[in-house]
PDB file of C-alpha atoms in Angstrom:
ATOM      1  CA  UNK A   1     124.733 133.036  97.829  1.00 75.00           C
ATOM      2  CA  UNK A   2     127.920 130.355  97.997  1.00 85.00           C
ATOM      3  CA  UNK A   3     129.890 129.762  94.726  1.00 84.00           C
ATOM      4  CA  UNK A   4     128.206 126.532  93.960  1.00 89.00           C
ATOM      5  CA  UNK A   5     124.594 128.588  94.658  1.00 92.00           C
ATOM      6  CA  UNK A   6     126.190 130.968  91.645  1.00 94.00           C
ATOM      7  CA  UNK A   7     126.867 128.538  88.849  1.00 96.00           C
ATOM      8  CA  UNK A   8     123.776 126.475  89.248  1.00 97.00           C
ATOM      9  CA  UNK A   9     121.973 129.769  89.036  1.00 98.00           C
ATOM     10  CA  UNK A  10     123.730 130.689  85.586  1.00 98.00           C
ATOM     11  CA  UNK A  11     123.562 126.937  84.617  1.00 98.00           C
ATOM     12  CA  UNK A  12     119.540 127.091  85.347  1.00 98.00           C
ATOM     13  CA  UNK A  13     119.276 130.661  83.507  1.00 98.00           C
ATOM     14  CA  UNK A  14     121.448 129.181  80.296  1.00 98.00           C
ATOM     15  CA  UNK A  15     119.112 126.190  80.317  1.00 98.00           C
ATOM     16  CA  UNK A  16     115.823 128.222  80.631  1.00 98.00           C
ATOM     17  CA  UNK A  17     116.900 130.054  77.890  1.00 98.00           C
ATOM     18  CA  UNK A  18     117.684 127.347  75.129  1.00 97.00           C
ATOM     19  CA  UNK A  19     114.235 126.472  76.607  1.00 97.00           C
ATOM     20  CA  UNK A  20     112.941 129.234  75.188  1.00 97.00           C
ATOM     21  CA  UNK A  21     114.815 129.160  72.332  1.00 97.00           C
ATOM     22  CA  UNK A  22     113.586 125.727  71.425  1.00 97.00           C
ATOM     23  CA  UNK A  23     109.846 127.188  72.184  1.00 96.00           C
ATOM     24  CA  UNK A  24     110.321 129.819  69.920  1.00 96.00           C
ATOM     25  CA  UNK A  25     111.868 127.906  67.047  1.00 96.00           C
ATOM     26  CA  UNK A  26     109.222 125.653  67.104  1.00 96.00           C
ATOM     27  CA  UNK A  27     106.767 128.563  66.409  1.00 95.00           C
ATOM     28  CA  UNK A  28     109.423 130.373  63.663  1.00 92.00           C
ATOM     29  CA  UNK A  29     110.649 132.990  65.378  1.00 87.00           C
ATOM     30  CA  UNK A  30     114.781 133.056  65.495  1.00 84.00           C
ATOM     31  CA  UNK A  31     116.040 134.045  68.928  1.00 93.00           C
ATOM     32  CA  UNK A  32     119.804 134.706  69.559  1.00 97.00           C
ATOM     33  CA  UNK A  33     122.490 134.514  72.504  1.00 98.00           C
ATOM     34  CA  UNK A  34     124.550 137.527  73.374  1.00 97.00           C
ATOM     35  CA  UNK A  35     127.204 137.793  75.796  1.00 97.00           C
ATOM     36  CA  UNK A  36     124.400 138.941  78.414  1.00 98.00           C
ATOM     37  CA  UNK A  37     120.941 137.613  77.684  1.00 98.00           C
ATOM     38  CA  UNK A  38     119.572 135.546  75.021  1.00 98.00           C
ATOM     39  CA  UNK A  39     116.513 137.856  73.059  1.00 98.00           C
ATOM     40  CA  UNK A  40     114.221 137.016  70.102  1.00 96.00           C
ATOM     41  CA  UNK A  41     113.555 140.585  67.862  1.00 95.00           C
ATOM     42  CA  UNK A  42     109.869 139.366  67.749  1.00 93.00           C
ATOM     43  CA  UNK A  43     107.169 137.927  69.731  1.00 91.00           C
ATOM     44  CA  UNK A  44     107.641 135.268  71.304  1.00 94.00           C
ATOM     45  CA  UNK A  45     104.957 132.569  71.795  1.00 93.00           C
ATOM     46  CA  UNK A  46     102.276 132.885  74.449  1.00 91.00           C
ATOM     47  CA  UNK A  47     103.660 132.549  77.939  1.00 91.00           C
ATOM     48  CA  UNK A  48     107.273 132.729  77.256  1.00 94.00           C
ATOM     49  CA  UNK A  49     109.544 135.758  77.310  1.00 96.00           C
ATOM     50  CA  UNK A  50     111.326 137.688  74.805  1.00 97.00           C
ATOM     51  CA  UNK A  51     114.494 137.890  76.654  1.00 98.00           C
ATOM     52  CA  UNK A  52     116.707 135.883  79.496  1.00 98.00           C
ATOM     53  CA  UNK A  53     119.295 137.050  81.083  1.00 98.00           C
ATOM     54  CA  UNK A  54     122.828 134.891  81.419  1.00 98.00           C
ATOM     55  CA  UNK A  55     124.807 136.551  83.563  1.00 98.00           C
ATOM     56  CA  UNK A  56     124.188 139.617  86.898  1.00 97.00           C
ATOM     57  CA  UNK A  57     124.430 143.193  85.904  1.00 97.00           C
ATOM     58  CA  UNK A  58     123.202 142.642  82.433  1.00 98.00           C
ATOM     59  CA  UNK A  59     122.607 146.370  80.452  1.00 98.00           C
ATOM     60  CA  UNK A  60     119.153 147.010  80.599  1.00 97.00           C
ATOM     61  CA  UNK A  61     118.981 149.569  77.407  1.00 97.00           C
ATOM     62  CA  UNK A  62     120.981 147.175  75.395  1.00 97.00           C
ATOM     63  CA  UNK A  63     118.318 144.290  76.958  1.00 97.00           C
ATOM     64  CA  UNK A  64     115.567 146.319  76.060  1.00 97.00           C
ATOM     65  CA  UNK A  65     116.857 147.321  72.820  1.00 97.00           C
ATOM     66  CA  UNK A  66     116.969 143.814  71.500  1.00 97.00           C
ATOM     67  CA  UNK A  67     112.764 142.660  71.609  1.00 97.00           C
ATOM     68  CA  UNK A  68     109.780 143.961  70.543  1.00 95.00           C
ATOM     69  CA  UNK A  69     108.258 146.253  72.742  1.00 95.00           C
ATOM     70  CA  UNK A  70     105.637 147.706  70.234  1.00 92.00           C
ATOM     71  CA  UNK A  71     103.828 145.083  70.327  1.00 85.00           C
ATOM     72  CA  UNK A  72     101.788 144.276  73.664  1.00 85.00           C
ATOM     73  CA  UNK A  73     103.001 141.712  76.242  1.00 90.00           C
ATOM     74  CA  UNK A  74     106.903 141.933  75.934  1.00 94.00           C
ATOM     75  CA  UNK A  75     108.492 140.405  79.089  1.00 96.00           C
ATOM     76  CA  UNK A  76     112.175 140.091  80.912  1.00 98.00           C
ATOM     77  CA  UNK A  77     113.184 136.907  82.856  1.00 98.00           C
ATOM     78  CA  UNK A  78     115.682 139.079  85.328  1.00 98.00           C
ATOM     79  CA  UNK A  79     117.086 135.822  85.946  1.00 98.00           C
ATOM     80  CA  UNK A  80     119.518 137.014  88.413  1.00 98.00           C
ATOM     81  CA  UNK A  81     116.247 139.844  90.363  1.00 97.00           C
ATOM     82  CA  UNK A  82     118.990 142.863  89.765  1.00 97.00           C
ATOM     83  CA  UNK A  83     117.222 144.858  86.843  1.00 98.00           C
ATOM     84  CA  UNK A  84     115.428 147.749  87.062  1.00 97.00           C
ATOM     85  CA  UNK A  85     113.221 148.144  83.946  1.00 97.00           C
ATOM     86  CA  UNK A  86     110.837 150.716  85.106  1.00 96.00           C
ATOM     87  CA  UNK A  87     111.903 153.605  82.990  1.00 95.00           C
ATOM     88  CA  UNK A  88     111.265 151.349  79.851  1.00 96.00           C
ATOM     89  CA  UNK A  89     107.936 151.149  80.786  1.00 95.00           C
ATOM     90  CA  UNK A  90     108.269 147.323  82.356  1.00 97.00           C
ATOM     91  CA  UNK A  91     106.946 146.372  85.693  1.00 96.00           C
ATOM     92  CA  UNK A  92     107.645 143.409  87.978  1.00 96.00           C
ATOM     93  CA  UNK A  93     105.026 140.724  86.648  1.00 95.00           C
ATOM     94  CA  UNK A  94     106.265 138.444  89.324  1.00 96.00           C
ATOM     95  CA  UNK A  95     109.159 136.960  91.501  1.00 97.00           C
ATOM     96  CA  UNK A  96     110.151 133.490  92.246  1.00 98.00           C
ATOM     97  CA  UNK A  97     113.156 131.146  93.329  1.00 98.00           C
ATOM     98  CA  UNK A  98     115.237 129.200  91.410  1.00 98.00           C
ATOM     99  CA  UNK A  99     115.796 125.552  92.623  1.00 98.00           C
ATOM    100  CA  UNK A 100     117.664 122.655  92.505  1.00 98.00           C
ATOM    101  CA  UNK A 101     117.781 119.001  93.534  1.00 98.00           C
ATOM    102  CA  UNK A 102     121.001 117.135  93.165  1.00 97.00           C
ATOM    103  CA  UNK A 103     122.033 114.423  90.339  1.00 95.00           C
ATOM    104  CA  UNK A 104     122.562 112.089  93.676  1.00 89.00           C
ATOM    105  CA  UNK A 105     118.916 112.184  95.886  1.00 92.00           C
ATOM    106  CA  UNK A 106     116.889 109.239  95.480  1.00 91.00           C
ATOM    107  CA  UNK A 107     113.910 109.911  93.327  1.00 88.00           C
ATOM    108  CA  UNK A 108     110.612 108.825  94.683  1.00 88.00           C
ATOM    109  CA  UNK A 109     108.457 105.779  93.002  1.00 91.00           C
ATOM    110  CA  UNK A 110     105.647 107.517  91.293  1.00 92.00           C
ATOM    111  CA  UNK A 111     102.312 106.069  91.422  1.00 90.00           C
ATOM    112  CA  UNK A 112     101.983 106.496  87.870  1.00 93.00           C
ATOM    113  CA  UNK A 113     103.233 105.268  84.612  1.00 95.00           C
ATOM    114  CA  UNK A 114     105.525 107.106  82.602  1.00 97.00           C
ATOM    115  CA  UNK A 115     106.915 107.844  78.834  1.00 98.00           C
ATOM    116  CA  UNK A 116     108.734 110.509  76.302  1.00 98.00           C
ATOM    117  CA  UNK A 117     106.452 111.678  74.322  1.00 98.00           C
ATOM    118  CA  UNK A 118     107.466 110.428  70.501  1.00 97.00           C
ATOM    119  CA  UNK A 119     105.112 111.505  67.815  1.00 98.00           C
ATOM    120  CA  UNK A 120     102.726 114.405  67.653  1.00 98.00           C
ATOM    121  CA  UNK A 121      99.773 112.662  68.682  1.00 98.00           C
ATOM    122  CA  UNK A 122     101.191 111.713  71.873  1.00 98.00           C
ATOM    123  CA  UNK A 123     102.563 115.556  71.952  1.00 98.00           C
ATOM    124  CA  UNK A 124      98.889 116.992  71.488  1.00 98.00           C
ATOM    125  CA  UNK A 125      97.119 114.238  74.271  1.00 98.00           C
ATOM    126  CA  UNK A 126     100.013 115.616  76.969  1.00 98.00           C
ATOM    127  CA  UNK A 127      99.080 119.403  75.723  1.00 98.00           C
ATOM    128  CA  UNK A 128      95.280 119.135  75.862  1.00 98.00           C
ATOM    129  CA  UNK A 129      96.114 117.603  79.426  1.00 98.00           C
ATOM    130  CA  UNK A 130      98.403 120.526  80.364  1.00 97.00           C
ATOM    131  CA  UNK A 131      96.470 122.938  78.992  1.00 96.00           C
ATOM    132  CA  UNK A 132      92.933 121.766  81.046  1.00 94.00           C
ATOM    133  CA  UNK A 133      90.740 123.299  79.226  1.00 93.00           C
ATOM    134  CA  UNK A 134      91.791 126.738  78.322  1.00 93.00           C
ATOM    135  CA  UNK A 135      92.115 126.793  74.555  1.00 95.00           C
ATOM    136  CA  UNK A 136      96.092 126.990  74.191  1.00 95.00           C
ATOM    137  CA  UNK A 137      97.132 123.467  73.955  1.00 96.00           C
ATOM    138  CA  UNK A 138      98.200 124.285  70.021  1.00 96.00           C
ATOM    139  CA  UNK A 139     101.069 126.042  71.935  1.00 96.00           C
ATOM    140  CA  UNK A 140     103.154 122.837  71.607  1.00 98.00           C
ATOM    141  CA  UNK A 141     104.077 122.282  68.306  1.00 97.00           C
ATOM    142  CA  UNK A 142     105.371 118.778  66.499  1.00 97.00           C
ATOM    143  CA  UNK A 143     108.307 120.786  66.173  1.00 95.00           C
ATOM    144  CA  UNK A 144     109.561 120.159  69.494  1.00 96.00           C
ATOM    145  CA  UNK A 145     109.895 116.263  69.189  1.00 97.00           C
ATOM    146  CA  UNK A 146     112.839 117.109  66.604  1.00 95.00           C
ATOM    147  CA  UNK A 147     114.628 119.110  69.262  1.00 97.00           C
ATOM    148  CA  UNK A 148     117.286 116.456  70.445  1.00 97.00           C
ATOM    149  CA  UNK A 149     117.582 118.449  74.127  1.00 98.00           C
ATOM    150  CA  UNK A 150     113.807 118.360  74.977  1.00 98.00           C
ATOM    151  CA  UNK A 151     112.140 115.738  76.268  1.00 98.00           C
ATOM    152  CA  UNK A 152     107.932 115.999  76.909  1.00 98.00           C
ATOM    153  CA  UNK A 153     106.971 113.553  79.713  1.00 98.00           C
ATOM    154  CA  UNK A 154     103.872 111.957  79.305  1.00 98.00           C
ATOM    155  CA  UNK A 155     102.105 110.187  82.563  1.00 98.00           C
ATOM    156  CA  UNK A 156      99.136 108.062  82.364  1.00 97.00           C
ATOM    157  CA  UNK A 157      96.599 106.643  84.161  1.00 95.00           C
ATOM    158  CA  UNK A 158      96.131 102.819  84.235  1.00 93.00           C
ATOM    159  CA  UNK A 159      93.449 103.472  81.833  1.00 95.00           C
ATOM    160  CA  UNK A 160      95.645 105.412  79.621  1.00 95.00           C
ATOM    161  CA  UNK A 161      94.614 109.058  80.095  1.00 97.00           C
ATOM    162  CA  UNK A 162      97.144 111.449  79.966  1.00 98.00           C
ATOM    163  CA  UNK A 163      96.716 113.151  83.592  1.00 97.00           C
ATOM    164  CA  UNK A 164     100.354 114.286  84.672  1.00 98.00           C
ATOM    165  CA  UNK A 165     103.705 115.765  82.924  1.00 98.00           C
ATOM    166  CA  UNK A 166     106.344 118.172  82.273  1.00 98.00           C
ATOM    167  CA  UNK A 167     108.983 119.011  79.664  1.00 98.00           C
ATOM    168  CA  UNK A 168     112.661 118.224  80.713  1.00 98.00           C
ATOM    169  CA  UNK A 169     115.333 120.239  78.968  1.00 98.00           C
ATOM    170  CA  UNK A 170     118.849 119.376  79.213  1.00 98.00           C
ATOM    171  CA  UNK A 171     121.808 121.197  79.081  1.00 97.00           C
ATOM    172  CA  UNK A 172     125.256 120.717  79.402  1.00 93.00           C
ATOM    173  CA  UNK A 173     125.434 121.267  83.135  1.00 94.00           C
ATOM    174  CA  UNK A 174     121.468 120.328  84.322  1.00 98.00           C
ATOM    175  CA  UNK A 175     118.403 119.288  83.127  1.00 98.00           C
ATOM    176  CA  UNK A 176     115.753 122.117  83.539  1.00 98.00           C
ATOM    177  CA  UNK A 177     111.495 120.988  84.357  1.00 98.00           C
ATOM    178  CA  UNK A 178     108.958 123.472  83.294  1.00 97.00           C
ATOM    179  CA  UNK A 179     105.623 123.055  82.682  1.00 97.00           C
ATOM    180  CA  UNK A 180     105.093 120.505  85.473  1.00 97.00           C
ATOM    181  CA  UNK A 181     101.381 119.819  85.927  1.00 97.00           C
ATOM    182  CA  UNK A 182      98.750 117.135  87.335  1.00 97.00           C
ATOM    183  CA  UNK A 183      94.982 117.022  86.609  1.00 96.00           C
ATOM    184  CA  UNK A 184      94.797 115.780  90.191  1.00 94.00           C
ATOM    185  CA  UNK A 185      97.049 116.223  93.304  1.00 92.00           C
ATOM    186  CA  UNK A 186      98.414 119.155  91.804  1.00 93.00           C
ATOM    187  CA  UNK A 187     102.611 119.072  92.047  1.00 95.00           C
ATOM    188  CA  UNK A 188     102.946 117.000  94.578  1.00 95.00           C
ATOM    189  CA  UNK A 189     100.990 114.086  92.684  1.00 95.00           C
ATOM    190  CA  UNK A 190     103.166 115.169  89.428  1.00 97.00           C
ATOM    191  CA  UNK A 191     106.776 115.469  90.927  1.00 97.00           C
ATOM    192  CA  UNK A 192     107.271 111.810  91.776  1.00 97.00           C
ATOM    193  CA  UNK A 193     106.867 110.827  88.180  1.00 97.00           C
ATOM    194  CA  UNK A 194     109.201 113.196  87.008  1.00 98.00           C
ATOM    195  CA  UNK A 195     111.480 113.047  89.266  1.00 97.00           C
ATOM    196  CA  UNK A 196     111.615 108.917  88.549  1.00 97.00           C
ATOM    197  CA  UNK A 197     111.634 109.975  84.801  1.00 97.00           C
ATOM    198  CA  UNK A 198     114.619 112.577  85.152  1.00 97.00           C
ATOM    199  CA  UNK A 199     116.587 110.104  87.365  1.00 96.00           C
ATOM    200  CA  UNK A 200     116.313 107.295  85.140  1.00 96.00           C
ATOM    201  CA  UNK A 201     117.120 109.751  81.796  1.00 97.00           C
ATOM    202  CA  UNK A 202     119.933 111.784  83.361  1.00 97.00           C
ATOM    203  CA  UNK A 203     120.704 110.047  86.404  1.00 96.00           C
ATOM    204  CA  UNK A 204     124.433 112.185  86.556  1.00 97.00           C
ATOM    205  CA  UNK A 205     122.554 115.806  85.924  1.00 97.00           C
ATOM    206  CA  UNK A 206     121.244 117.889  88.896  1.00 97.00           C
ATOM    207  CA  UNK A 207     117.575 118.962  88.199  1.00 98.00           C
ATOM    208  CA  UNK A 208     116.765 122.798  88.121  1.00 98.00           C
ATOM    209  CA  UNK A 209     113.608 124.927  87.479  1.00 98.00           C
ATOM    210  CA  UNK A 210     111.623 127.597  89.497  1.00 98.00           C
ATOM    211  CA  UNK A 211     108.996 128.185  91.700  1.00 97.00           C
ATOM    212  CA  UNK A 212     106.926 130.498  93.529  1.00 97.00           C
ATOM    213  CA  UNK A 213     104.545 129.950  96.427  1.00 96.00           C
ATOM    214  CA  UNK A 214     102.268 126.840  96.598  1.00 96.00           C
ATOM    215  CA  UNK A 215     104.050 125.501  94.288  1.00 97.00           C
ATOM    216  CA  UNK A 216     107.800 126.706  95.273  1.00 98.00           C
ATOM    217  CA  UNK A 217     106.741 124.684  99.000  1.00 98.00           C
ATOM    218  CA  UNK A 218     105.826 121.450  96.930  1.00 97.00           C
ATOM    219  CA  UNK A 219     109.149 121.491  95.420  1.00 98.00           C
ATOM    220  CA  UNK A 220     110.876 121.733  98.496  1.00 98.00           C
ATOM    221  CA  UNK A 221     108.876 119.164  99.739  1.00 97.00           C
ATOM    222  CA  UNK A 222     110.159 116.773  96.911  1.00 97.00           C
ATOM    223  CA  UNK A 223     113.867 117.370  97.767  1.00 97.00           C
ATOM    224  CA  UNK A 224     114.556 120.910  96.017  1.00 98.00           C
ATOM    225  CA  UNK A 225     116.587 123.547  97.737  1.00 97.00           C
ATOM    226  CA  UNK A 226     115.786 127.545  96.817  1.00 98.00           C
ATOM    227  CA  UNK A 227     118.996 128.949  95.040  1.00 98.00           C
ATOM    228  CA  UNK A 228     118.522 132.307  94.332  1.00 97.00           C
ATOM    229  CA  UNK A 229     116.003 135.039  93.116  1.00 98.00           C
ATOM    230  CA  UNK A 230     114.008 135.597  89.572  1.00 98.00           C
ATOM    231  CA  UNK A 231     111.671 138.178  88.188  1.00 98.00           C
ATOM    232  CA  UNK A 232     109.908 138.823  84.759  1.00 97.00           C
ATOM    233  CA  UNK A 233     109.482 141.971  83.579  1.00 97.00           C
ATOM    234  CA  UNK A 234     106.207 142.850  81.586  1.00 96.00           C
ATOM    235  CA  UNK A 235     105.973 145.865  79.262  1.00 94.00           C
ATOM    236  CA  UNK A 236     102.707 148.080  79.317  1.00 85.00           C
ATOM    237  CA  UNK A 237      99.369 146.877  80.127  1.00 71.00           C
ATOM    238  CA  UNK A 238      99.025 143.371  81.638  1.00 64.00           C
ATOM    239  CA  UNK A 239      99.075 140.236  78.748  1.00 59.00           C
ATOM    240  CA  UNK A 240      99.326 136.378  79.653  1.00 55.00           C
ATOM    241  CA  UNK A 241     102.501 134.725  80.688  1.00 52.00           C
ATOM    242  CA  UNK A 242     102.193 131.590  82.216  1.00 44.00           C
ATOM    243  CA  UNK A 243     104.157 131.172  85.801  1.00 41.00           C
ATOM    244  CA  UNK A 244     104.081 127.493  86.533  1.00 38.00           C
ATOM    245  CA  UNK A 245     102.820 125.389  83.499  1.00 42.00           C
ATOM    246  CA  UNK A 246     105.235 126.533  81.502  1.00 42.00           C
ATOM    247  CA  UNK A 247     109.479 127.494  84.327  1.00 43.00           C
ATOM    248  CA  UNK A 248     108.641 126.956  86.193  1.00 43.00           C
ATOM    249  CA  UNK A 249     107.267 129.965  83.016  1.00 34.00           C
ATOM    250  CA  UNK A 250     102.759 125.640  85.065  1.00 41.00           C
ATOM    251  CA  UNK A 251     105.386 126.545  86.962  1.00 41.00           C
ATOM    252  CA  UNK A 252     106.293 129.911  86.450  1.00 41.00           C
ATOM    253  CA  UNK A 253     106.868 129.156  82.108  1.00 44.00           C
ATOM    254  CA  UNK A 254     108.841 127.077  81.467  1.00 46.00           C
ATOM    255  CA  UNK A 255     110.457 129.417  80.367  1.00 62.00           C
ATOM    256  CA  UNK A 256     108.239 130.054  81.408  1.00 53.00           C
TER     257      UNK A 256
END
């Protein structure tokens, strides 16, 4: 990994995590950053993890000590792939990449009609969308319109439907995309619209997120480059996290 691969891997874990942090303060529960990992003392909401990682080597007992692990489902991002959690009773839920496409590549027109989403009816029309039909679109709370660093885009058909989207997060150094979805055409109909959104709202930011698979290949496709490796962590039996609605925690969550 080259120096430049380094710091937009620690720039794309720091974003993920006030990410998550947002996520979880939308639902009430207070997370905080350490000098290692950011980690929320209780359960975090559905598909997002109790703890991220900020920098390599990070202490797993001190990691470990810091969530709830009593309570079924706790997860790692091991943003950096060099933990072993085993003997705390975690196993490797799954792996990805985390990628990037530069502030300067030409975004793509989209074929579809785009907006940030501004009041909560807007908010819950993009979630039932993203959510397709499986009963957790009250994930996304009104909440997160007040957070000035996320931004929920909202794309529409030329009848109106909400059928595409993501949430951008930006940071300091990038702007983060989780949660990218599209009712149909799957990324590649999705990543042209944000892509045209992200370019137009932070047109000096380089974009980062992460993928796996299918969906790691469609981001390639769209002008992202693999930058290094991810996993999340999952303590005891096997609970819901969402890997690429939500991080890419629809794609693996965002913070997922």
């Amino acid at each position: 990994m080259t120096t430049p691969q380094r710091f937009l891997v620690r720039a794309a874990a720091r974003n993920n995590a006030e990410w998550c942090a947002a996520m979880s303060r939308s639902h009430g529960s207070a997370g905080e950053f350490g000098a290692q990992a950011w980690a929320a003392p209780s359960r975090t909401p559905l598909y997002h993890p109790d703890a991220v990682t900020l920098v390599p080597g990070a202490d797993p007992a001190a990691l470990v000590a810091r969530i709830d692990t009593t309570a079924p489902g706790a997860s790692v991002k091991d943003s950096f792939g060099d933990l072993d959690l085993t003997e705390a009773g975690f196993r490797v839920l799954f792996e990805a990449q985390w990628i990037h496409r530069p502030a300067s590549a030409p975004a793509p027109a989209p074929d579809l009609d785009w907006a940030v989403a501004g009041d909560p009816d807007t908010l819950h029309a993009w979630a039932l969308a993203w959510d397709d039909g499986d009963g957790n679109a009250d994930l996304f709370r009104p909440g997160l319109l007040d957070d000035p660093a996320t931004f929920v885009l909202v794309g529409r058909s030329a009848e109106g439907r909400v059928v595409a989207g993501a949430v951008a997060s930006r940071s300091h150094h990038v702007v983060g995309i989780s949660n990218v979805f599209a009712l149909d055409g799957g990324p590649d109909a999705a990543w042209p619209l944000v892509l045209d959104a992200v370019d137009r709202l932070f047109p000096t930011l380089p974009v980062v997120g992460y993928e796996q698979g299918d969906d790691l290949a469609a981001a390639v496709r769209h002008g992202f480059e693999p930058i290094g490796p991810l996993r999340v962590w999952q303590h005891g039996p096997p609970q819901p996290f969402l890997r690429s609605r939500a991080g890419g925690a629809g794609s693996p969550p965002s913070c997922p």
